[in-house]
RNA sequence: GCCCUCGUAGCUCAGCGGAUAGAGCACCGGCCUCCGGAGCCGGUGGCGCAGGUUCGAGUCCUGCCGGGGGCGCCA
C-alpha cells in the first residue's frame, strides 16, 4: 500500500472513531479522503481538509474537529509520519520523514514501466473515444491534428487508468460532399474547371490524373475518398495517432440502421411529417428546434445517420460510455445529437461531447485560422514536416481542449527554447548519456536489493522523487477530468526536477561515494521509467540521444 | 436576436472549491576543471467588471463587457 493510501486509511479510521465517541453520524470512505501535497513546503508533506468539510455534519467548527482528529492521529501515527498539526482554517498537515520517499521510489522501481502509475479509476468500463472523423474530401489540417492529439492521448490515459478503450474514426464516406468530390475529380479528369462549390485543391488534380473509372460522380467520389483516407491514415500515423476502428457512414446507411432508428423514434411518437420531409421532435428533448431526419428527396440527413451511428455505439456494440471529440465549429449539432440519444433511451450521462476550441497559427506575419470549413487551413502534413511529430504532439497537448490557442510557428521552428519538446527530450537524452557514460567507465548498476536508497537526501533528489511519486495521481486526474494536458504539465515538471538533480548531483564523478552513486543510478532509472510512461501517454518519443 | 465557449504576467499557456495564483518566452543579473549549458540559480510582472453561494472563489451561480464559434431538407 502506498504511503498516501496509508494516510487516507488512517484519517478515515480516526474520523470513524471520533464519530462513535461523539455519537454523531460521520463516515468517510478512504477512497474519498481528500489528501493533497500542500503548495508550500512549510505546510508539511501531506495535508487533508476533512475537518473543514465535515465540521458542519459533526456539529462543531473545523478547528475543533481538527483538534480531535490530530490528537487521535498523533496517538498512533501512520508510517513515516513525524508530526501532525492543525493549520489555517482547519487543515491537518502531516510531516513525514524522508523514508516515505525512498519507499515510493522503491515501489516505482519494483513496478516498472508496465505496472507503475496504473490507477484503476475506470474499473473496466468500456469507453469509446471518437475523434477527428474529418470528411475524406481533402487532407486533414492542423486543427484536426490538434484535437486528434487530444483524443489519442485521452484514449491512452483512459486505457492506463483502467478503462477498456476503443478509438474510432467515423468516416463520412457518403452523401452530397462525396458526390461533389467525385464531380470535382471528374471535371479535372476531363481537363475542365472544378464546378461551383467543388474542391479546388491540388490533390484533386493529382487524383484526377490517375482516375480510370466510369464517369459517375458517386463512383469517382468513393474512389477519391478512399485514396484521401489512405493519406489521412498515413498522416495520423506519422504523429502516432492510430485507431481501432474506421467506421463507415455508408455502411451504417446501407445496413438499414437509419430506417430502423427513425422507426424507433417514430414508435416513441417523436417523429412527424411536414413539407414532404420526416422530422424529429428534438425541441421536446432540449434542442432549440425540431430537426429533419429524412429530406423531401428521400435522402437521410447527417443527423439521421449520426443517430443511427450512436444507436449502434450504445445499443448494438454496447459501450458503457462514448466520448465524442468535435471541433467547436460542430457544436451546433451537439444539442440535436444529445436529444436523439436521449430519445433512443440512453442515459444522457453516457454520452460526453468534448468540444475543441479553435486553434490559430501565426507564422511571421501570416495568420491562419483553422476550422473544418476553413479553406486556407494549412495541412497537418506540412506542420509535421516543418516542426516534427514530437513537437506537434506536445504543443497540441500544452493547452487544454477548451482553450482557444494561438502559437507562433516561426518561434517554434527557429527558437528551440520556445519549444518544450527539447526541454523534455533533453532530460531523456541526459538519462541516456548517463547510461552510456557509466558503461564507458565500467560502472554497473547493482541489484536494487543491495542498494541503500536512503542515501538520497539532497533536496534535488527528494524533489525528483516527490515528482515521480505524483504520477499515479496525475494519470488518475487526467483520466477523470478528461485532461491529458495534466500529463504534459507533469512531464515538464519532471524534466525540470531532473535537470536540477542532474546539475547538482554528480553520479559518476570520481569523488562520489559508490553507494550514493548506485542510489543515484537507480533514481535515474526511476526517472527514465516515469518519463517513458508520461511521454508514452502523450505520444511523444523519449530519445536516448539527441 | 438566441445558444455554446473562452477572458489569468508584455506574449503563449498551467492552475480536482483550499493556505502567499504557477511555468515558458521576453527583459535584468549570476553559474562551465564536473555524467550533454538545448541546462542550473535569482529578479521584474497578473485572475475583464459587478453581485451571489461557501468556513474558503481564478475555480461554482447570475448579470454586464470583450474575443471566438454556431443557429440548413450541408456534412
JSON list of N, CA and C (backbone and C1' of nucleotides) in Angstrom, two decimals, chain A residues 34 36 40 47 56 91 177 275 289 296 331 373 399-400 405-406 422-423 426 430 460 502 546, chain B residues 5-6 12-14 16 18-20 35-41 55 69-70 72-75:
[
{"chain": "A", "resi": 34, "resn": "UNK", "atom": "N", "xyz": [-9.74, 13.45, 1.01]},
{"chain": "A", "resi": 34, "resn": "UNK", "atom": "CA", "xyz": [-9.02, 14.40, 0.16]},
{"chain": "A", "resi": 34, "resn": "UNK", "atom": "C", "xyz": [-7.65, 14.70, 0.77]},
{"chain": "A", "resi": 36, "resn": "UNK", "atom": "N", "xyz": [-3.78, 16.01, -0.11]},
{"chain": "A", "resi": 36, "resn": "UNK", "atom": "CA", "xyz": [-3.02, 16.68, -1.15]},
{"chain": "A", "resi": 36, "resn": "UNK", "atom": "C", "xyz": [-1.66, 17.09, -0.64]},
{"chain": "A", "resi": 40, "resn": "UNK", "atom": "N", "xyz": [2.84, 24.77, -0.35]},
{"chain": "A", "resi": 40, "resn": "UNK", "atom": "CA", "xyz": [4.00, 25.32, 0.34]},
{"chain": "A", "resi": 40, "resn": "UNK", "atom": "C", "xyz": [4.61, 24.26, 1.25]},
{"chain": "A", "resi": 47, "resn": "UNK", "atom": "N", "xyz": [-1.52, 16.90, 3.36]},
{"chain": "A", "resi": 47, "resn": "UNK", "atom": "CA", "xyz": [-2.50, 17.71, 4.06]},
{"chain": "A", "resi": 47, "resn": "UNK", "atom": "C", "xyz": [-3.89, 17.20, 3.73]},
{"chain": "A", "resi": 56, "resn": "UNK", "atom": "N", "xyz": [-19.48, 20.75, 9.72]},
{"chain": "A", "resi": 56, "resn": "UNK", "atom": "CA", "xyz": [-20.90, 21.05, 9.80]},
{"chain": "A", "resi": 56, "resn": "UNK", "atom": "C", "xyz": [-21.70, 19.82, 10.21]},
{"chain": "A", "resi": 91, "resn": "UNK", "atom": "N", "xyz": [-6.94, 22.94, 8.29]},
{"chain": "A", "resi": 91, "resn": "UNK", "atom": "CA", "xyz": [-6.17, 21.91, 7.59]},
{"chain": "A", "resi": 91, "resn": "UNK", "atom": "C", "xyz": [-5.46, 21.05, 8.61]},
{"chain": "A", "resi": 177, "resn": "UNK", "atom": "N", "xyz": [-21.36, 15.59, -50.23]},
{"chain": "A", "resi": 177, "resn": "UNK", "atom": "CA", "xyz": [-19.96, 16.01, -50.33]},
{"chain": "A", "resi": 177, "resn": "UNK", "atom": "C", "xyz": [-19.13, 15.01, -51.13]},
{"chain": "A", "resi": 275, "resn": "UNK", "atom": "N", "xyz": [-44.05, 19.15, -44.94]},
{"chain": "A", "resi": 275, "resn": "UNK", "atom": "CA", "xyz": [-43.44, 19.62, -46.19]},
{"chain": "A", "resi": 275, "resn": "UNK", "atom": "C", "xyz": [-42.72, 18.49, -46.93]},
{"chain": "A", "resi": 289, "resn": "UNK", "atom": "N", "xyz": [-34.80, 23.53, -31.69]},
{"chain": "A", "resi": 289, "resn": "UNK", "atom": "CA", "xyz": [-35.84, 23.41, -32.73]},
{"chain": "A", "resi": 289, "resn": "UNK", "atom": "C", "xyz": [-35.93, 21.94, -33.16]},
{"chain": "A", "resi": 296, "resn": "UNK", "atom": "N", "xyz": [-37.08, 15.77, -48.18]},
{"chain": "A", "resi": 296, "resn": "UNK", "atom": "CA", "xyz": [-38.21, 15.52, -49.08]},
{"chain": "A", "resi": 296, "resn": "UNK", "atom": "C", "xyz": [-37.76, 14.73, -50.32]},
{"chain": "A", "resi": 331, "resn": "UNK", "atom": "N", "xyz": [-20.29, 22.46, -32.74]},
{"chain": "A", "resi": 331, "resn": "UNK", "atom": "CA", "xyz": [-21.07, 22.40, -31.51]},
{"chain": "A", "resi": 331, "resn": "UNK", "atom": "C", "xyz": [-22.55, 22.55, -31.78]},
{"chain": "A", "resi": 373, "resn": "UNK", "atom": "N", "xyz": [-14.11, 24.09, -41.90]},
{"chain": "A", "resi": 373, "resn": "UNK", "atom": "CA", "xyz": [-14.51, 24.70, -43.16]},
{"chain": "A", "resi": 373, "resn": "UNK", "atom": "C", "xyz": [-13.51, 25.71, -43.70]},
{"chain": "A", "resi": 399, "resn": "UNK", "atom": "N", "xyz": [-2.00, 23.09, -24.11]},
{"chain": "A", "resi": 399, "resn": "UNK", "atom": "CA", "xyz": [-3.14, 23.85, -23.62]},
{"chain": "A", "resi": 399, "resn": "UNK", "atom": "C", "xyz": [-4.37, 22.95, -23.60]},
{"chain": "A", "resi": 400, "resn": "UNK", "atom": "N", "xyz": [-5.33, 23.32, -22.77]},
{"chain": "A", "resi": 400, "resn": "UNK", "atom": "CA", "xyz": [-6.50, 22.47, -22.64]},
{"chain": "A", "resi": 400, "resn": "UNK", "atom": "C", "xyz": [-7.36, 22.58, -23.88]},
{"chain": "A", "resi": 405, "resn": "UNK", "atom": "N", "xyz": [-6.37, 28.62, -28.70]},
{"chain": "A", "resi": 405, "resn": "UNK", "atom": "CA", "xyz": [-4.95, 28.93, -28.60]},
{"chain": "A", "resi": 405, "resn": "UNK", "atom": "C", "xyz": [-4.37, 29.49, -29.89]},
{"chain": "A", "resi": 406, "resn": "UNK", "atom": "N", "xyz": [-3.28, 30.14, -29.72]},
{"chain": "A", "resi": 406, "resn": "UNK", "atom": "CA", "xyz": [-2.53, 30.70, -30.84]},
{"chain": "A", "resi": 406, "resn": "UNK", "atom": "C", "xyz": [-1.08, 30.33, -30.61]},
{"chain": "A", "resi": 422, "resn": "UNK", "atom": "N", "xyz": [12.09, 20.08, -26.62]},
{"chain": "A", "resi": 422, "resn": "UNK", "atom": "CA", "xyz": [13.54, 19.99, -26.44]},
{"chain": "A", "resi": 422, "resn": "UNK", "atom": "C", "xyz": [13.89, 19.86, -24.96]},
{"chain": "A", "resi": 423, "resn": "UNK", "atom": "N", "xyz": [13.21, 20.63, -24.16]},
{"chain": "A", "resi": 423, "resn": "UNK", "atom": "CA", "xyz": [13.47, 20.62, -22.72]},
{"chain": "A", "resi": 423, "resn": "UNK", "atom": "C", "xyz": [13.22, 19.24, -22.15]},
{"chain": "A", "resi": 426, "resn": "UNK", "atom": "N", "xyz": [15.56, 16.55, -23.73]},
{"chain": "A", "resi": 426, "resn": "UNK", "atom": "CA", "xyz": [16.93, 16.66, -23.28]},
{"chain": "A", "resi": 426, "resn": "UNK", "atom": "C", "xyz": [17.11, 15.86, -21.99]},
{"chain": "A", "resi": 430, "resn": "UNK", "atom": "N", "xyz": [19.80, 13.04, -21.58]},
{"chain": "A", "resi": 430, "resn": "UNK", "atom": "CA", "xyz": [20.78, 13.05, -20.49]},
{"chain": "A", "resi": 430, "resn": "UNK", "atom": "C", "xyz": [20.75, 11.72, -19.74]},
{"chain": "A", "resi": 460, "resn": "UNK", "atom": "N", "xyz": [17.47, 18.13, -4.14]},
{"chain": "A", "resi": 460, "resn": "UNK", "atom": "CA", "xyz": [17.19, 17.88, -5.56]},
{"chain": "A", "resi": 460, "resn": "UNK", "atom": "C", "xyz": [16.72, 16.43, -5.77]},
{"chain": "A", "resi": 502, "resn": "UNK", "atom": "N", "xyz": [20.33, 16.70, -11.96]},
{"chain": "A", "resi": 502, "resn": "UNK", "atom": "CA", "xyz": [21.48, 16.43, -12.81]},
{"chain": "A", "resi": 502, "resn": "UNK", "atom": "C", "xyz": [22.56, 17.51, -12.63]},
{"chain": "A", "resi": 546, "resn": "UNK", "atom": "N", "xyz": [20.14, 12.97, -28.53]},
{"chain": "A", "resi": 546, "resn": "UNK", "atom": "CA", "xyz": [19.56, 13.98, -29.43]},
{"chain": "A", "resi": 546, "resn": "UNK", "atom": "C", "xyz": [20.63, 14.46, -30.40]},
{"chain": "B", "resi": 5, "resn": "U", "atom": "P", "xyz": [-20.95, 26.24, -22.37]},
{"chain": "B", "resi": 5, "resn": "U", "atom": "O5'", "xyz": [-19.61, 26.76, -23.03]},
{"chain": "B", "resi": 5, "resn": "U", "atom": "C5'", "xyz": [-18.70, 25.85, -23.63]},
{"chain": "B", "resi": 5, "resn": "U", "atom": "C4'", "xyz": [-17.60, 26.61, -24.30]},
{"chain": "B", "resi": 5, "resn": "U", "atom": "C3'", "xyz": [-16.82, 27.56, -23.41]},
{"chain": "B", "resi": 5, "resn": "U", "atom": "O3'", "xyz": [-15.82, 26.88, -22.67]},
{"chain": "B", "resi": 5, "resn": "U", "atom": "C1'", "xyz": [-17.38, 28.66, -25.41]},
{"chain": "B", "resi": 6, "resn": "C", "atom": "P", "xyz": [-15.44, 27.44, -21.21]},
{"chain": "B", "resi": 6, "resn": "C", "atom": "O5'", "xyz": [-14.41, 28.60, -21.54]},
{"chain": "B", "resi": 6, "resn": "C", "atom": "C5'", "xyz": [-13.13, 28.30, -22.05]},
{"chain": "B", "resi": 6, "resn": "C", "atom": "C4'", "xyz": [-12.52, 29.51, -22.69]},
{"chain": "B", "resi": 6, "resn": "C", "atom": "C3'", "xyz": [-12.22, 30.69, -21.76]},
{"chain": "B", "resi": 6, "resn": "C", "atom": "O3'", "xyz": [-11.01, 30.51, -21.05]},
{"chain": "B", "resi": 6, "resn": "C", "atom": "C1'", "xyz": [-13.27, 31.49, -23.70]},
{"chain": "B", "resi": 12, "resn": "U", "atom": "P", "xyz": [-0.97, 36.20, -26.59]},
{"chain": "B", "resi": 12, "resn": "U", "atom": "O5'", "xyz": [-0.21, 34.81, -26.40]},
{"chain": "B", "resi": 12, "resn": "U", "atom": "C5'", "xyz": [0.39, 34.15, -27.51]},
{"chain": "B", "resi": 12, "resn": "U", "atom": "C4'", "xyz": [0.86, 32.79, -27.09]},
{"chain": "B", "resi": 12, "resn": "U", "atom": "C3'", "xyz": [-0.15, 31.97, -26.28]},
{"chain": "B", "resi": 12, "resn": "U", "atom": "O3'", "xyz": [-1.09, 31.33, -27.13]},
{"chain": "B", "resi": 12, "resn": "U", "atom": "C1'", "xyz": [1.96, 31.86, -25.22]},
{"chain": "B", "resi": 13, "resn": "C", "atom": "P", "xyz": [-2.51, 30.81, -26.49]},
{"chain": "B", "resi": 13, "resn": "C", "atom": "O5'", "xyz": [-2.02, 29.66, -25.50]},
{"chain": "B", "resi": 13, "resn": "C", "atom": "C5'", "xyz": [-2.69, 29.38, -24.29]},
{"chain": "B", "resi": 13, "resn": "C", "atom": "C4'", "xyz": [-1.77, 28.56, -23.43]},
{"chain": "B", "resi": 13, "resn": "C", "atom": "C3'", "xyz": [-2.39, 27.99, -22.15]},
{"chain": "B", "resi": 13, "resn": "C", "atom": "O3'", "xyz": [-3.08, 26.79, -22.43]},
{"chain": "B", "resi": 13, "resn": "C", "atom": "C1'", "xyz": [-0.31, 28.97, -21.66]},
{"chain": "B", "resi": 14, "resn": "A", "atom": "P", "xyz": [-4.26, 26.31, -21.43]},
{"chain": "B", "resi": 14, "resn": "A", "atom": "O5'", "xyz": [-3.48, 25.51, -20.29]},
{"chain": "B", "resi": 14, "resn": "A", "atom": "C5'", "xyz": [-2.96, 26.21, -19.20]},
{"chain": "B", "resi": 14, "resn": "A", "atom": "C4'", "xyz": [-2.20, 25.27, -18.33]},
{"chain": "B", "resi": 14, "resn": "A", "atom": "C3'", "xyz": [-2.99, 24.84, -17.09]},
{"chain": "B", "resi": 14, "resn": "A", "atom": "O3'", "xyz": [-3.67, 23.63, -17.33]},
{"chain": "B", "resi": 14, "resn": "A", "atom": "C1'", "xyz": [-0.98, 25.87, -16.43]},
{"chain": "B", "resi": 16, "resn": "C", "atom": "P", "xyz": [-7.54, 22.89, -11.53]},
{"chain": "B", "resi": 16, "resn": "C", "atom": "O5'", "xyz": [-8.42, 22.30, -10.34]},
{"chain": "B", "resi": 16, "resn": "C", "atom": "C5'", "xyz": [-8.10, 21.05, -9.79]},
{"chain": "B", "resi": 16, "resn": "C", "atom": "C4'", "xyz": [-9.24, 20.09, -9.96]},
{"chain": "B", "resi": 16, "resn": "C", "atom": "C3'", "xyz": [-10.44, 20.39, -9.06]},
{"chain": "B", "resi": 16, "resn": "C", "atom": "O3'", "xyz": [-11.40, 21.18, -9.75]},
{"chain": "B", "resi": 16, "resn": "C", "atom": "C1'", "xyz": [-9.62, 18.30, -8.54]},
{"chain": "B", "resi": 18, "resn": "G", "atom": "P", "xyz": [-9.43, 23.74, -4.70]},
{"chain": "B", "resi": 18, "resn": "G", "atom": "O5'", "xyz": [-8.81, 25.12, -4.22]},
{"chain": "B", "resi": 18, "resn": "G", "atom": "C5'", "xyz": [-7.53, 25.13, -3.66]},
{"chain": "B", "resi": 18, "resn": "G", "atom": "C4'", "xyz": [-7.53, 25.98, -2.42]},
{"chain": "B", "resi": 18, "resn": "G", "atom": "C3'", "xyz": [-6.32, 25.72, -1.53]},
{"chain": "B", "resi": 18, "resn": "G", "atom": "O3'", "xyz": [-5.92, 26.95, -0.95]},
{"chain": "B", "resi": 18, "resn": "G", "atom": "C1'", "xyz": [-8.30, 25.36, -0.30]},
{"chain": "B", "resi": 19, "resn": "A", "atom": "P", "xyz": [-4.87, 27.82, -1.86]},
{"chain": "B", "resi": 19, "resn": "A", "atom": "O5'", "xyz": [-4.36, 28.72, -0.67]},
{"chain": "B", "resi": 19, "resn": "A", "atom": "C5'", "xyz": [-5.28, 29.47, 0.12]},
{"chain": "B", "resi": 19, "resn": "A", "atom": "C4'", "xyz": [-4.66, 29.74, 1.47]},
{"chain": "B", "resi": 19, "resn": "A", "atom": "C3'", "xyz": [-3.21, 30.20, 1.37]},
{"chain": "B", "resi": 19, "resn": "A", "atom": "O3'", "xyz": [-2.97, 31.16, 2.38]},
{"chain": "B", "resi": 19, "resn": "A", "atom": "C1'", "xyz": [-3.35, 28.23, 2.67]},
{"chain": "B", "resi": 20, "resn": "U", "atom": "P", "xyz": [-3.23, 32.74, 2.03]},
{"chain": "B", "resi": 20, "resn": "U", "atom": "O5'", "xyz": [-2.10, 33.11, 0.97]},
{"chain": "B", "resi": 20, "resn": "U", "atom": "C5'", "xyz": [-2.11, 34.39, 0.36]},
{"chain": "B", "resi": 20, "resn": "U", "atom": "C4'", "xyz": [-0.88, 34.56, -0.48]},
{"chain": "B", "resi": 20, "resn": "U", "atom": "C3'", "xyz": [-0.61, 33.43, -1.49]},
{"chain": "B", "resi": 20, "resn": "U", "atom": "O3'", "xyz": [0.00, 33.98, -2.65]},
{"chain": "B", "resi": 20, "resn": "U", "atom": "C1'", "xyz": [1.22, 33.62, -0.04]},
{"chain": "B", "resi": 35, "resn": "C", "atom": "P", "xyz": [32.21, 15.74, -17.42]},
{"chain": "B", "resi": 35, "resn": "C", "atom": "O5'", "xyz": [30.95, 14.82, -17.16]},
{"chain": "B", "resi": 35, "resn": "C", "atom": "C5'", "xyz": [31.11, 13.41, -17.26]},
{"chain": "B", "resi": 35, "resn": "C", "atom": "C4'", "xyz": [29.78, 12.75, -17.41]},
{"chain": "B", "resi": 35, "resn": "C", "atom": "C3'", "xyz": [28.75, 13.46, -18.29]},
{"chain": "B", "resi": 35, "resn": "C", "atom": "O3'", "xyz": [29.01, 13.19, -19.65]},
{"chain": "B", "resi": 35, "resn": "C", "atom": "C1'", "xyz": [27.74, 12.48, -16.35]},
{"chain": "B", "resi": 36, "resn": "G", "atom": "P", "xyz": [27.85, 13.56, -20.81]},
{"chain": "B", "resi": 36, "resn": "G", "atom": "O5'", "xyz": [28.14, 15.12, -21.05]},
{"chain": "B", "resi": 36, "resn": "G", "atom": "C5'", "xyz": [27.49, 16.09, -20.30]},
{"chain": "B", "resi": 36, "resn": "G", "atom": "C4'", "xyz": [26.88, 17.08, -21.28]},
{"chain": "B", "resi": 36, "resn": "G", "atom": "C3'", "xyz": [25.61, 17.69, -20.73]},
{"chain": "B", "resi": 36, "resn": "G", "atom": "O3'", "xyz": [25.57, 19.07, -21.07]},
{"chain": "B", "resi": 36, "resn": "G", "atom": "C1'", "xyz": [25.17, 16.72, -22.81]},
{"chain": "B", "resi": 37, "resn": "G", "atom": "P", "xyz": [25.59, 20.14, -19.83]},
{"chain": "B", "resi": 37, "resn": "G", "atom": "O5'", "xyz": [25.16, 21.48, -20.53]},
{"chain": "B", "resi": 37, "resn": "G", "atom": "C5'", "xyz": [23.84, 21.64, -21.08]},
{"chain": "B", "resi": 37, "resn": "G", "atom": "C4'", "xyz": [23.75, 23.03, -21.67]},
{"chain": "B", "resi": 37, "resn": "G", "atom": "C3'", "xyz": [24.84, 23.33, -22.67]},
{"chain": "B", "resi": 37, "resn": "G", "atom": "O3'", "xyz": [24.33, 24.20, -23.68]},
{"chain": "B", "resi": 37, "resn": "G", "atom": "C1'", "xyz": [24.95, 24.85, -20.88]},
{"chain": "B", "resi": 38, "resn": "A", "atom": "P", "xyz": [23.52, 23.53, -24.96]},
{"chain": "B", "resi": 38, "resn": "A", "atom": "O5'", "xyz": [21.98, 23.68, -24.58]},
{"chain": "B", "resi": 38, "resn": "A", "atom": "C5'", "xyz": [21.37, 24.95, -24.52]},
{"chain": "B", "resi": 38, "resn": "A", "atom": "C4'", "xyz": [19.88, 24.79, -24.74]},
{"chain": "B", "resi": 38, "resn": "A", "atom": "C3'", "xyz": [19.22, 23.86, -23.73]},
{"chain": "B", "resi": 38, "resn": "A", "atom": "O3'", "xyz": [17.87, 24.27, -23.52]},
{"chain": "B", "resi": 38, "resn": "A", "atom": "C1'", "xyz": [19.02, 22.92, -25.88]},
{"chain": "B", "resi": 39, "resn": "G", "atom": "P", "xyz": [17.48, 25.02, -22.17]},
{"chain": "B", "resi": 39, "resn": "G", "atom": "O5'", "xyz": [18.33, 24.28, -21.05]},
{"chain": "B", "resi": 39, "resn": "G", "atom": "C5'", "xyz": [17.95, 22.98, -20.59]},
{"chain": "B", "resi": 39, "resn": "G", "atom": "C4'", "xyz": [18.84, 22.59, -19.45]},
{"chain": "B", "resi": 39, "resn": "G", "atom": "C3'", "xyz": [18.70, 23.46, -18.20]},
{"chain": "B", "resi": 39, "resn": "G", "atom": "O3'", "xyz": [17.64, 23.01, -17.38]},
{"chain": "B", "resi": 39, "resn": "G", "atom": "C1'", "xyz": [20.99, 23.24, -18.75]},
{"chain": "B", "resi": 40, "resn": "C", "atom": "P", "xyz": [16.88, 24.03, -16.42]},
{"chain": "B", "resi": 40, "resn": "C", "atom": "O5'", "xyz": [17.98, 24.31, -15.31]},
{"chain": "B", "resi": 40, "resn": "C", "atom": "C5'", "xyz": [18.37, 23.29, -14.40]},
{"chain": "B", "resi": 40, "resn": "C", "atom": "C4'", "xyz": [19.36, 23.85, -13.43]},
{"chain": "B", "resi": 40, "resn": "C", "atom": "C3'", "xyz": [18.88, 25.07, -12.65]},
{"chain": "B", "resi": 40, "resn": "C", "atom": "O3'", "xyz": [18.09, 24.69, -11.53]},
{"chain": "B", "resi": 40, "resn": "C", "atom": "C1'", "xyz": [21.03, 25.49, -13.50]},
{"chain": "B", "resi": 41, "resn": "C", "atom": "P", "xyz": [16.89, 25.65, -11.04]},
{"chain": "B", "resi": 41, "resn": "C", "atom": "O5'", "xyz": [17.69, 26.87, -10.40]},
{"chain": "B", "resi": 41, "resn": "C", "atom": "C5'", "xyz": [18.46, 26.68, -9.23]},
{"chain": "B", "resi": 41, "resn": "C", "atom": "C4'", "xyz": [19.09, 27.97, -8.81]},
{"chain": "B", "resi": 41, "resn": "C", "atom": "C3'", "xyz": [18.16, 29.17, -8.73]},
{"chain": "B", "resi": 41, "resn": "C", "atom": "O3'", "xyz": [17.41, 29.17, -7.52]},
{"chain": "B", "resi": 41, "resn": "C", "atom": "C1'", "xyz": [20.14, 29.81, -9.83]},
{"chain": "B", "resi": 55, "resn": "C", "atom": "P", "xyz": [-20.63, 28.35, 5.37]},
{"chain": "B", "resi": 55, "resn": "C", "atom": "O5'", "xyz": [-19.14, 28.84, 5.65]},
{"chain": "B", "resi": 55, "resn": "C", "atom": "C5'", "xyz": [-18.88, 29.75, 6.74]},
{"chain": "B", "resi": 55, "resn": "C", "atom": "C4'", "xyz": [-17.39, 29.90, 6.90]},
{"chain": "B", "resi": 55, "resn": "C", "atom": "C3'", "xyz": [-16.63, 30.24, 5.63]},
{"chain": "B", "resi": 55, "resn": "C", "atom": "O3'", "xyz": [-16.66, 31.64, 5.39]},
{"chain": "B", "resi": 55, "resn": "C", "atom": "C1'", "xyz": [-15.54, 28.46, 6.72]},
{"chain": "B", "resi": 69, "resn": "G", "atom": "P", "xyz": [-15.12, 33.04, -35.65]},
{"chain": "B", "resi": 69, "resn": "G", "atom": "O5'", "xyz": [-15.94, 31.78, -35.14]},
{"chain": "B", "resi": 69, "resn": "G", "atom": "C5'", "xyz": [-15.35, 30.49, -35.16]},
{"chain": "B", "resi": 69, "resn": "G", "atom": "C4'", "xyz": [-16.27, 29.50, -34.50]},
{"chain": "B", "resi": 69, "resn": "G", "atom": "C3'", "xyz": [-17.66, 29.36, -35.11]},
{"chain": "B", "resi": 69, "resn": "G", "atom": "O3'", "xyz": [-17.66, 28.53, -36.25]},
{"chain": "B", "resi": 69, "resn": "G", "atom": "C1'", "xyz": [-17.86, 29.53, -32.77]},
{"chain": "B", "resi": 70, "resn": "G", "atom": "P", "xyz": [-18.75, 28.81, -37.40]},
{"chain": "B", "resi": 70, "resn": "G", "atom": "O5'", "xyz": [-20.11, 28.33, -36.73]},
{"chain": "B", "resi": 70, "resn": "G", "atom": "C5'", "xyz": [-20.29, 26.97, -36.40]},
{"chain": "B", "resi": 70, "resn": "G", "atom": "C4'", "xyz": [-21.54, 26.81, -35.56]},
{"chain": "B", "resi": 70, "resn": "G", "atom": "C3'", "xyz": [-22.84, 27.18, -36.21]},
{"chain": "B", "resi": 70, "resn": "G", "atom": "O3'", "xyz": [-23.30, 26.15, -37.09]},
{"chain": "B", "resi": 70, "resn": "G", "atom": "C1'", "xyz": [-22.80, 28.02, -34.02]},
{"chain": "B", "resi": 72, "resn": "G", "atom": "P", "xyz": [-30.48, 27.10, -39.09]},
{"chain": "B", "resi": 72, "resn": "G", "atom": "O5'", "xyz": [-31.02, 25.61, -39.23]},
{"chain": "B", "resi": 72, "resn": "G", "atom": "C5'", "xyz": [-30.43, 24.66, -39.95]},
{"chain": "B", "resi": 72, "resn": "G", "atom": "C4'", "xyz": [-31.07, 24.52, -41.32]},
{"chain": "B", "resi": 72, "resn": "G", "atom": "C3'", "xyz": [-30.98, 23.07, -41.75]},
{"chain": "B", "resi": 72, "resn": "G", "atom": "O3'", "xyz": [-32.14, 22.56, -42.35]},
{"chain": "B", "resi": 72, "resn": "G", "atom": "C1'", "xyz": [-29.62, 24.49, -43.14]},
{"chain": "B", "resi": 73, "resn": "C", "atom": "P", "xyz": [-33.40, 22.82, -42.62]},
{"chain": "B", "resi": 73, "resn": "C", "atom": "O5'", "xyz": [-33.52, 21.55, -43.56]},
{"chain": "B", "resi": 73, "resn": "C", "atom": "C5'", "xyz": [-32.82, 20.42, -43.22]},
{"chain": "B", "resi": 73, "resn": "C", "atom": "C4'", "xyz": [-32.72, 19.54, -44.43]},
{"chain": "B", "resi": 73, "resn": "C", "atom": "C3'", "xyz": [-32.21, 20.26, -45.68]},
{"chain": "B", "resi": 73, "resn": "C", "atom": "O3'", "xyz": [-31.46, 19.32, -46.43]},
{"chain": "B", "resi": 73, "resn": "C", "atom": "C1'", "xyz": [-34.39, 19.44, -46.05]},
{"chain": "B", "resi": 74, "resn": "C", "atom": "P", "xyz": [-30.31, 19.72, -47.39]},
{"chain": "B", "resi": 74, "resn": "C", "atom": "O5'", "xyz": [-29.10, 19.29, -46.48]},
{"chain": "B", "resi": 74, "resn": "C", "atom": "C5'", "xyz": [-28.27, 20.23, -45.91]},
{"chain": "B", "resi": 74, "resn": "C", "atom": "C4'", "xyz": [-26.88, 20.04, -46.43]},
{"chain": "B", "resi": 74, "resn": "C", "atom": "C3'", "xyz": [-26.15, 18.85, -45.80]},
{"chain": "B", "resi": 74, "resn": "C", "atom": "O3'", "xyz": [-26.44, 17.66, -46.51]},
{"chain": "B", "resi": 74, "resn": "C", "atom": "C1'", "xyz": [-24.79, 20.81, -45.74]},
{"chain": "B", "resi": 75, "resn": "A", "atom": "P", "xyz": [-26.32, 16.29, -45.85]},
{"chain": "B", "resi": 75, "resn": "A", "atom": "O5'", "xyz": [-24.74, 16.35, -45.62]},
{"chain": "B", "resi": 75, "resn": "A", "atom": "C5'", "xyz": [-23.84, 15.34, -45.97]},
{"chain": "B", "resi": 75, "resn": "A", "atom": "C4'", "xyz": [-22.52, 15.78, -45.40]},
{"chain": "B", "resi": 75, "resn": "A", "atom": "C3'", "xyz": [-22.17, 15.07, -44.11]},
{"chain": "B", "resi": 75, "resn": "A", "atom": "O3'", "xyz": [-21.54, 13.82, -44.37]},
{"chain": "B", "resi": 75, "resn": "A", "atom": "C1'", "xyz": [-21.92, 17.38, -43.79]}
]
